Coordinates of C-alpha atoms in Angstrom, one line a residue:
X1 CA -27.4 24.7 30.5
X2 CA -26.8 28.3 29.8
X3 CA -24.9 29.1 26.6
X4 CA -22.5 31.9 27.2
X5 CA -22.2 35.1 29.4
X6 CA -24.8 37.0 27.5
X7 CA -28.4 38.1 28.2
X8 CA -31.0 37.7 25.5
X9 CA -34.3 36.0 26.0
X10 CA -32.5 33.2 27.9
X11 CA -30.6 35.5 30.3
X12 CA -30.5 35.5 34.0
X13 CA -33.9 36.3 35.5
X14 CA -32.3 38.6 38.0
X15 CA -30.6 40.8 35.5
X16 CA -33.4 40.4 33.0
X17 CA -35.8 42.3 35.3
X18 CA -33.7 45.5 34.8
X19 CA -33.8 45.2 31.1
X20 CA -37.6 44.6 31.1
X21 CA -38.1 47.8 33.1
X22 CA -36.0 49.7 30.5
X23 CA -38.0 48.1 27.7
X24 CA -41.3 49.1 29.4
X25 CA -40.1 52.7 29.7
X26 CA -39.3 52.7 26.0
X27 CA -42.7 51.3 25.2
X28 CA -44.4 54.1 27.2
X29 CA -42.4 56.8 25.3
X30 CA -44.0 55.6 22.1
X31 CA -47.3 56.9 23.1
X32 CA -47.4 60.4 21.7
X33 CA -49.7 63.2 23.0
X34 CA -52.1 64.6 20.3
X35 CA -53.0 68.2 21.0
X36 CA -52.7 67.5 24.8
X37 CA -55.9 65.5 24.9
X38 CA -55.7 62.3 22.9
X39 CA -52.9 59.8 22.6
X40 CA -52.1 57.5 19.6
X41 CA -49.5 54.8 19.2
X42 CA -46.6 55.7 17.0
X43 CA -46.2 53.7 13.8
X44 CA -42.8 51.9 14.1
X45 CA -40.9 51.2 10.9
X46 CA -40.9 47.6 9.6
X47 CA -37.6 45.9 9.2
X48 CA -37.3 42.6 7.3
X49 CA -34.7 40.7 9.3
X50 CA -35.3 37.6 7.1
X51 CA -34.2 39.3 3.9
X52 CA -31.1 37.7 2.5
X53 CA -29.2 40.1 0.1
X54 CA -27.7 38.7 -3.0
X55 CA -24.0 38.9 -3.4
X56 CA -21.4 37.8 -5.9
X57 CA -18.0 36.3 -5.7
X58 CA -16.4 39.5 -7.1
X59 CA -18.2 41.6 -4.4
X60 CA -16.9 39.4 -1.6
X61 CA -13.4 39.4 -3.2
X62 CA -13.3 43.2 -3.2
X63 CA -14.3 43.3 0.4
X64 CA -11.7 40.7 1.3
X65 CA -9.0 42.7 -0.5
X66 CA -9.8 45.7 1.6
X67 CA -9.8 43.9 4.9
X68 CA -7.0 44.8 7.4
X69 CA -5.8 41.6 9.0
X70 CA -2.5 40.0 10.1
X71 CA -3.7 36.6 9.0
X72 CA -3.3 35.1 5.5
X73 CA -6.5 35.4 3.6
X74 CA -6.8 34.7 -0.1
X75 CA -10.4 34.1 -1.2
X76 CA -11.1 30.9 -3.2
X77 CA -14.2 28.8 -3.9
X78 CA -13.9 26.7 -0.7
X79 CA -13.9 29.8 1.5
X80 CA -16.7 31.4 -0.6
X81 CA -18.8 28.3 0.0
X82 CA -18.5 28.7 3.7
X83 CA -19.3 32.4 3.5
X84 CA -22.5 31.4 1.7
X85 CA -23.1 28.8 4.5
X86 CA -22.8 31.4 7.3
X87 CA -24.7 34.2 5.5
X88 CA -27.5 32.2 3.7
X89 CA -27.9 28.6 4.9
X90 CA -27.2 29.0 8.6
X91 CA -28.0 32.5 9.5
X92 CA -29.3 31.5 13.0
X93 CA -25.8 30.3 14.0
X94 CA -24.2 33.6 12.8
X95 CA -26.7 35.7 14.7
X96 CA -26.1 33.5 17.8
X97 CA -22.3 34.3 17.8
X98 CA -23.0 37.9 17.0
X99 CA -25.0 38.0 20.2
X100 CA -22.2 36.5 22.2
X101 CA -19.2 38.3 20.8
X102 CA -19.4 41.4 23.0
X103 CA -18.9 39.2 26.1
X104 CA -15.7 37.5 24.9
X105 CA -14.0 39.5 22.1
X106 CA -12.7 42.4 24.4
X107 CA -11.1 39.7 26.6
X108 CA -9.7 37.9 23.6
X109 CA -8.3 41.2 22.2
X110 CA -6.6 42.1 25.4
X111 CA -5.0 38.6 25.8
X112 CA -3.8 38.5 22.1
X113 CA -2.4 42.0 22.3
X114 CA -0.5 41.0 25.5
X115 CA 1.1 38.1 23.7
X116 CA 1.7 40.1 20.5
X117 CA -0.5 37.8 18.4
X118 CA -2.9 38.6 15.5
X119 CA -6.2 39.9 16.7
X120 CA -8.2 37.8 14.3
X121 CA -7.2 34.6 16.0
X122 CA -10.2 35.3 18.3
X123 CA -12.5 34.1 15.5
X124 CA -11.1 30.6 16.0
X125 CA -13.2 30.3 19.2
X126 CA -16.4 30.7 17.1
X127 CA -15.4 27.7 15.0
X128 CA -14.4 25.7 18.0
X129 CA -17.4 26.3 20.3
X130 CA -19.8 28.9 18.9
X131 CA -18.6 31.1 21.9
X132 CA -20.2 28.7 24.3
X133 CA -18.0 28.1 27.4
X134 CA -19.9 24.8 28.2
X135 CA -19.7 23.4 24.6
X136 CA -18.6 19.7 24.7
X137 CA -17.6 17.7 21.7
X138 CA -18.4 14.0 21.1
X139 CA -14.8 13.1 22.0
X140 CA -14.8 15.0 25.3
X141 CA -13.2 18.4 24.3
X142 CA -14.7 21.2 26.3
X143 CA -15.0 24.9 26.6
X144 CA -14.6 28.0 24.4
X145 CA -11.3 26.6 23.0
X146 CA -12.3 22.9 23.1
X147 CA -9.4 21.5 25.2
X148 CA -9.1 17.7 25.6
X149 CA -8.4 16.8 29.3
X150 CA -4.8 15.8 28.6
X151 CA -4.0 19.0 26.7
X152 CA -5.8 21.1 29.2
X153 CA -3.7 19.7 32.1
X154 CA -0.5 20.2 30.0
X155 CA -1.4 23.9 29.9
X156 CA -2.2 24.1 33.6
X157 CA -6.0 23.9 33.4
X158 CA -7.2 22.3 36.6
X159 CA -9.7 19.5 36.1
X160 CA -11.6 17.4 38.7
X161 CA -15.2 16.6 39.6
X162 CA -15.7 20.1 41.1
X163 CA -13.7 22.4 38.9
X164 CA -13.0 22.3 35.2
X165 CA -10.8 25.3 34.1
X166 CA -11.5 24.4 30.4
X167 CA -14.8 26.1 30.9
X168 CA -13.2 29.2 32.5
X169 CA -13.1 31.8 29.7
X170 CA -10.1 33.7 31.0
X171 CA -7.9 30.7 31.9
X172 CA -8.8 28.7 28.8
X173 CA -8.2 31.7 26.6
X174 CA -4.7 32.2 28.1
X175 CA -4.0 28.4 27.6
X176 CA -5.2 28.4 24.0
X177 CA -3.1 31.5 23.2
X178 CA 0.1 29.9 24.7
X179 CA -0.6 26.7 22.8
X180 CA -1.2 28.5 19.5
X181 CA 1.9 30.7 20.0
X182 CA 4.0 27.6 20.5
X183 CA 2.6 26.0 17.4
X184 CA 3.3 29.1 15.3
X185 CA 6.9 29.1 16.6
X186 CA 7.1 25.5 15.5
X187 CA 5.7 25.9 11.9
X188 CA 6.4 29.6 11.3
X189 CA 2.9 29.9 9.9
X190 CA -0.4 30.9 11.6
X191 CA -2.4 28.8 9.1
X192 CA -0.4 25.7 9.9
X193 CA -0.5 26.6 13.6
X194 CA -4.3 26.7 13.4
X195 CA -4.4 23.4 11.5
X196 CA -2.2 21.8 14.1
X197 CA -4.5 23.1 16.8
X198 CA -7.3 21.1 15.2
X199 CA -5.6 17.9 14.1
X200 CA -2.3 17.8 16.1
X201 CA 1.2 18.8 15.0
X202 CA 2.0 15.2 14.0
X203 CA -0.6 15.2 11.2
X204 CA 0.6 18.6 10.0
X205 CA 4.2 17.3 9.9
X206 CA 3.0 14.2 8.0
X207 CA 1.2 16.4 5.4
X208 CA 4.3 18.6 5.0
X209 CA 6.5 15.5 4.4
X210 CA 4.0 14.0 1.9
X211 CA 3.4 17.3 0.0
X212 CA 6.9 18.9 0.2
X213 CA 5.1 22.2 0.9
X214 CA 4.8 24.4 4.0
X215 CA 1.6 26.3 3.4
X216 CA -2.0 25.3 4.3
X217 CA -3.2 25.2 0.7
X218 CA 0.0 23.4 -0.3
X219 CA -0.6 20.6 2.2
X220 CA -4.5 20.8 2.0
X221 CA -5.2 17.5 0.3
X222 CA -2.9 15.6 2.7
X223 CA -4.7 16.8 5.9
X224 CA -7.5 15.0 7.7
X225 CA -10.9 15.8 6.2
X226 CA -12.1 17.8 9.2
X227 CA -9.0 20.0 9.1
X228 CA -9.4 20.8 5.4
X229 CA -12.7 22.6 6.2
X230 CA -11.4 24.0 9.5
X231 CA -9.2 26.9 8.1
X232 CA -11.7 27.9 5.4
X233 CA -14.5 28.1 8.0
X234 CA -12.2 30.3 10.2
X235 CA -11.5 32.6 7.3
X236 CA -15.1 32.7 6.3
X237 CA -16.1 33.8 9.8
X238 CA -13.4 36.5 9.7
X239 CA -15.1 38.0 6.7
X240 CA -18.8 37.4 7.8
X241 CA -18.5 39.1 11.2
X242 CA -16.8 42.1 9.6
X243 CA -19.5 42.5 7.0
X244 CA -22.6 41.2 8.9
X245 CA -24.7 44.2 8.1
X246 CA -24.0 43.9 4.4
X247 CA -25.6 40.4 4.6
X248 CA -28.5 41.7 6.8
X249 CA -27.3 39.8 9.8
X250 CA -28.7 42.0 12.4
X251 CA -30.0 41.1 15.9
X252 CA -33.7 41.5 16.3
X253 CA -33.3 41.9 20.0
X254 CA -30.3 43.4 21.8
X255 CA -27.9 41.1 23.6
X256 CA -26.5 42.5 26.8
X257 CA -23.0 41.6 27.9
X258 CA -22.6 41.5 31.6
X259 CA -19.8 43.4 33.3
X260 CA -18.4 41.5 36.2
X261 CA -15.8 41.8 39.0
X262 CA -14.0 39.2 41.0
X263 CA -14.3 38.7 44.7
X264 CA -12.6 36.2 47.1
X265 CA -15.0 34.7 49.6
X266 CA -12.8 31.7 50.7
X267 CA -13.7 28.1 50.0
X268 CA -16.2 25.5 51.0
X269 CA -19.6 27.1 50.2
X270 CA -22.4 26.6 47.7
X271 CA -24.0 29.2 45.5
X272 CA -27.3 28.4 47.2
X273 CA -25.9 29.3 50.6
X274 CA -24.2 32.4 49.3
X275 CA -27.5 33.8 47.9
X276 CA -29.1 33.4 51.3
X277 CA -26.8 36.0 52.7
X278 CA -26.8 38.4 49.7
X279 CA -29.0 39.7 46.9
X280 CA -27.1 37.7 44.3
X281 CA -28.9 35.2 42.2
X282 CA -27.9 31.6 41.5
X283 CA -28.5 32.1 37.8
X284 CA -26.0 35.0 37.7
X285 CA -23.4 33.0 39.6
X286 CA -23.7 29.9 37.4
X287 CA -23.6 32.1 34.3
X288 CA -20.5 33.9 35.3
X289 CA -18.6 30.9 36.8
X290 CA -19.1 28.0 34.4
X291 CA -16.0 26.2 35.5
X292 CA -17.5 25.6 39.0
X293 CA -19.4 22.5 37.8
X294 CA -21.3 21.8 41.0
X295 CA -22.3 25.4 41.7
X296 CA -20.0 25.6 44.6
X297 CA -16.5 26.6 45.6
X298 CA -15.1 23.3 46.9
X299 CA -13.4 23.0 50.3
X300 CA -10.2 21.6 49.0
X301 CA -9.6 24.1 46.3
X302 CA -7.0 26.7 46.1
X303 CA -8.0 30.4 46.0
X304 CA -10.9 30.6 43.5
X305 CA -12.1 34.2 43.0
X306 CA -15.8 34.3 42.2
X307 CA -17.2 36.4 39.4
X308 CA -20.2 38.5 40.4
X309 CA -22.2 41.2 38.5
X310 CA -20.3 44.5 38.6
X311 CA -23.2 46.5 39.9
X312 CA -23.3 44.2 43.1
X313 CA -19.5 44.2 43.7
X314 CA -19.4 47.3 45.9
X315 CA -22.1 45.8 48.3
X316 CA -20.3 42.5 48.5
X317 CA -16.9 44.0 49.0
X318 CA -18.1 46.3 51.8
X319 CA -19.8 43.3 53.5
X320 CA -16.9 40.9 52.9
X321 CA -15.9 40.3 56.6
X322 CA -19.3 39.4 57.9
X323 CA -20.2 37.5 54.7
X324 CA -17.2 35.2 55.0
X325 CA -18.0 34.6 58.7
X326 CA -21.6 33.8 57.8
X327 CA -20.6 31.3 55.1
X328 CA -18.2 29.7 57.6
X329 CA -20.8 29.4 60.3
X330 CA -23.3 27.9 57.8
X331 CA -20.7 25.4 56.6
X332 CA -20.0 24.3 60.2
X333 CA -23.7 23.9 61.0
X334 CA -24.1 21.8 57.9
X335 CA -21.1 19.5 58.7
X336 CA -22.4 19.2 62.3
X337 CA -25.7 17.9 61.0
X338 CA -24.1 15.1 59.1
X339 CA -24.0 11.7 60.8
X340 CA -20.6 10.6 62.0
X341 CA -19.1 7.7 60.1
X342 CA -15.8 5.9 60.0
X343 CA -13.6 6.9 57.1
X344 CA -12.8 3.9 54.9
X345 CA -10.2 3.7 52.2
X346 CA -11.7 4.0 48.7
X347 CA -10.8 1.7 45.8
X348 CA -10.7 3.1 42.2
X349 CA -12.2 0.6 39.7
X350 CA -12.0 1.4 36.0
X351 CA -14.9 0.2 33.9
X352 CA -15.0 0.2 30.1
X353 CA -18.5 0.9 28.7
X354 CA -20.0 -1.9 26.6
X355 CA -22.8 -1.9 24.0
X356 CA -26.2 -1.6 25.8
X357 CA -24.8 -0.1 28.9
X358 CA -26.5 2.9 30.6
X359 CA -25.4 4.8 33.7
X360 CA -28.2 3.4 35.8
X361 CA -27.3 -0.2 35.1
X362 CA -23.6 0.4 35.8
X363 CA -24.4 2.3 39.0
X364 CA -26.7 -0.6 40.2
X365 CA -24.1 -3.2 39.4
X366 CA -21.5 -1.5 41.5
X367 CA -23.7 -0.3 44.3
X368 CA -23.2 3.4 43.7
X369 CA -25.5 6.2 42.5
X370 CA -25.8 7.8 39.0
X371 CA -25.0 11.2 40.6
X372 CA -21.7 9.7 42.0
X373 CA -20.8 8.2 38.6
X374 CA -21.4 11.6 36.9
X375 CA -19.4 13.5 39.5
X376 CA -16.4 11.1 39.5
X377 CA -16.1 11.2 35.7
X378 CA -17.0 14.9 35.1
X379 CA -20.2 13.9 33.1
X380 CA -22.7 16.6 32.5
X381 CA -25.4 14.4 31.0
X382 CA -26.3 10.7 31.1
X383 CA -24.8 10.0 27.7
X384 CA -22.0 7.5 27.6
X385 CA -20.3 5.8 24.6
X386 CA -19.0 2.3 23.9
X387 CA -15.4 2.1 24.9
X388 CA -15.5 5.0 27.3
X389 CA -13.6 4.4 30.6
X390 CA -15.5 5.2 33.8
X391 CA -13.9 5.5 37.2
X392 CA -15.9 4.0 40.1
X393 CA -14.9 4.4 43.8
X394 CA -16.0 1.9 46.4
X395 CA -15.1 1.5 50.1
X396 CA -13.3 -1.7 51.2
X397 CA -16.5 -3.6 52.2
X398 CA -18.4 -2.8 48.9
X399 CA -15.2 -3.4 46.9
X400 CA -14.7 -6.9 48.4
X401 CA -18.4 -7.8 47.9
X402 CA -18.2 -6.8 44.3
X403 CA -15.1 -8.9 43.8
X404 CA -16.7 -11.9 45.3
X405 CA -19.8 -11.5 43.2
X406 CA -17.8 -11.0 40.0
X407 CA -15.6 -14.0 40.7
X408 CA -18.4 -16.6 40.7
X409 CA -20.0 -15.0 37.6
X410 CA -16.8 -15.1 35.4
X411 CA -15.3 -18.4 36.3
X412 CA -16.0 -21.6 34.4
X413 CA -14.9 -25.2 34.6
X414 CA -13.1 -26.9 31.7
X415 CA -11.3 -30.1 31.2
X416 CA -8.0 -28.4 31.8
X417 CA -9.1 -26.7 35.0
X418 CA -10.8 -23.4 36.0
X419 CA -10.9 -20.5 33.5
X420 CA -11.6 -16.9 34.2
X421 CA -13.1 -14.6 31.5
X422 CA -11.5 -11.1 31.5
X423 CA -14.1 -8.3 32.0
X424 CA -13.9 -4.7 30.9
X425 CA -11.8 -2.7 33.3
X426 CA -10.0 -5.8 34.6
X427 CA -6.3 -5.9 35.3
X428 CA -4.1 -8.7 36.5
X429 CA -4.0 -7.0 39.9
X430 CA -7.8 -6.8 40.1
X431 CA -8.1 -10.4 39.1
X432 CA -5.6 -11.5 41.7
X433 CA -7.7 -9.7 44.3
X434 CA -10.8 -11.5 43.1
X435 CA -9.1 -14.9 43.2
X436 CA -7.9 -15.2 46.8
X437 CA -4.5 -16.9 46.9
X438 CA -3.6 -16.4 43.2
X439 CA -0.8 -13.9 42.6
X440 CA -0.1 -11.8 39.5
X441 CA 3.1 -13.8 38.8
X442 CA 1.2 -17.1 39.0
X443 CA -1.4 -15.8 36.5
X444 CA 1.3 -14.8 34.1
X445 CA 3.1 -18.1 34.5
X446 CA -0.1 -20.2 34.0
X447 CA -1.1 -18.3 30.9
X448 CA 2.4 -17.7 29.4
X449 CA 2.1 -13.9 29.6
X450 CA 5.2 -11.8 29.0
X451 CA 3.5 -8.6 30.2
X452 CA 0.5 -7.4 32.1
X453 CA -1.6 -6.7 29.0
X454 CA -5.0 -8.5 28.9
X455 CA -8.2 -7.7 27.0
X456 CA -12.0 -8.2 27.7
X457 CA -13.2 -11.7 26.7
X458 CA -9.8 -13.3 27.1
X459 CA -9.8 -16.6 28.9
X460 CA -7.2 -17.0 31.7
X461 CA -6.3 -20.3 33.4
X462 CA -6.5 -19.8 37.1
X463 CA -5.8 -23.4 38.3

């Protein structure tokens, strides 16, 4: 997985070749002529990148007092501790975001200016994701601004197995800014708005009621533990990136931000097919289009402009007509090569992950592949957690076979009749389908149920 739209040692091999040529030219220039006959290698100055300068609280306080910012910032021991963390204990992290900032900060600045918001809000993306558009949290938040699926959809971020706009830097930035702007309007405080972005407005309101105050430090001890460190980290990063050189936080190797342009090539093509007709590289396309999770522009999508390196935009634009035709011809040939098969309706089964489950085992039990499971549930690794809900799609034949198999496994005989053990993902409707001739109303009547709520492990009388 590539981490950000920047080129360092991990950058695109296609663009990297250009920089290697430049580096070689610079190396050659180091050889100096000596009296026109001999050459000798110039002695380059040594720079100690690992040196960590000492600093005091008072020195930092003076720098903070001279900072120009629209955000509240009053140095205290908590913030100072995080400054020490970013400048002393985790310098690698700080250098990493220094390498990435040139790709994103100009876009952040433009969007924040357009919405008349403080420019320093851009530093929040560092705390959220480390400026990695593919960063994923343990609870499923994703992207530069770490949107959960529900919040993303609320702010018009399109999410399915092919496209996830939470990883689109431009769209997710616009959504985050609109969300933060609404939170600030609600609390009339940027600090409280940022806190609410982290823990939700309900928790901030609760802290305000319990404390009787309406400032971050006033409600600090009533906030969730994570949020208490969230704002101090944000303010520490505001300081650190302004004064990186004073703490000897300097990149040993240059990081190259990639200029890009948008081009519309229609829908229904893969990156692999596109590079066959152009001199573009898959690595570049994946790096510049992280929201296209399958490295393709899906057939059913709306207009999705593709980001391509700026230096190749003229060539692609001038070749647009024949390029679109070539992609369409390739798509038709591919579809024609597929075997014809009758379309069958698909059934959506929900499965809740249990202890000991792995994707391979679940896929085998339901007669599907691991790749399908990952695609249906927008999974980018094989990691699943207990309690996670997975969606599984089966055609009618496979669905009925699964139901028949599960029926015999989960039914037991007792003195009072047959009992069914509720499985993860079961619903009364699904159980009624498994038990031919038993309706939902009959199940509720037999088991004195007032609603449709059931839970795994529950025993239901079925006769």
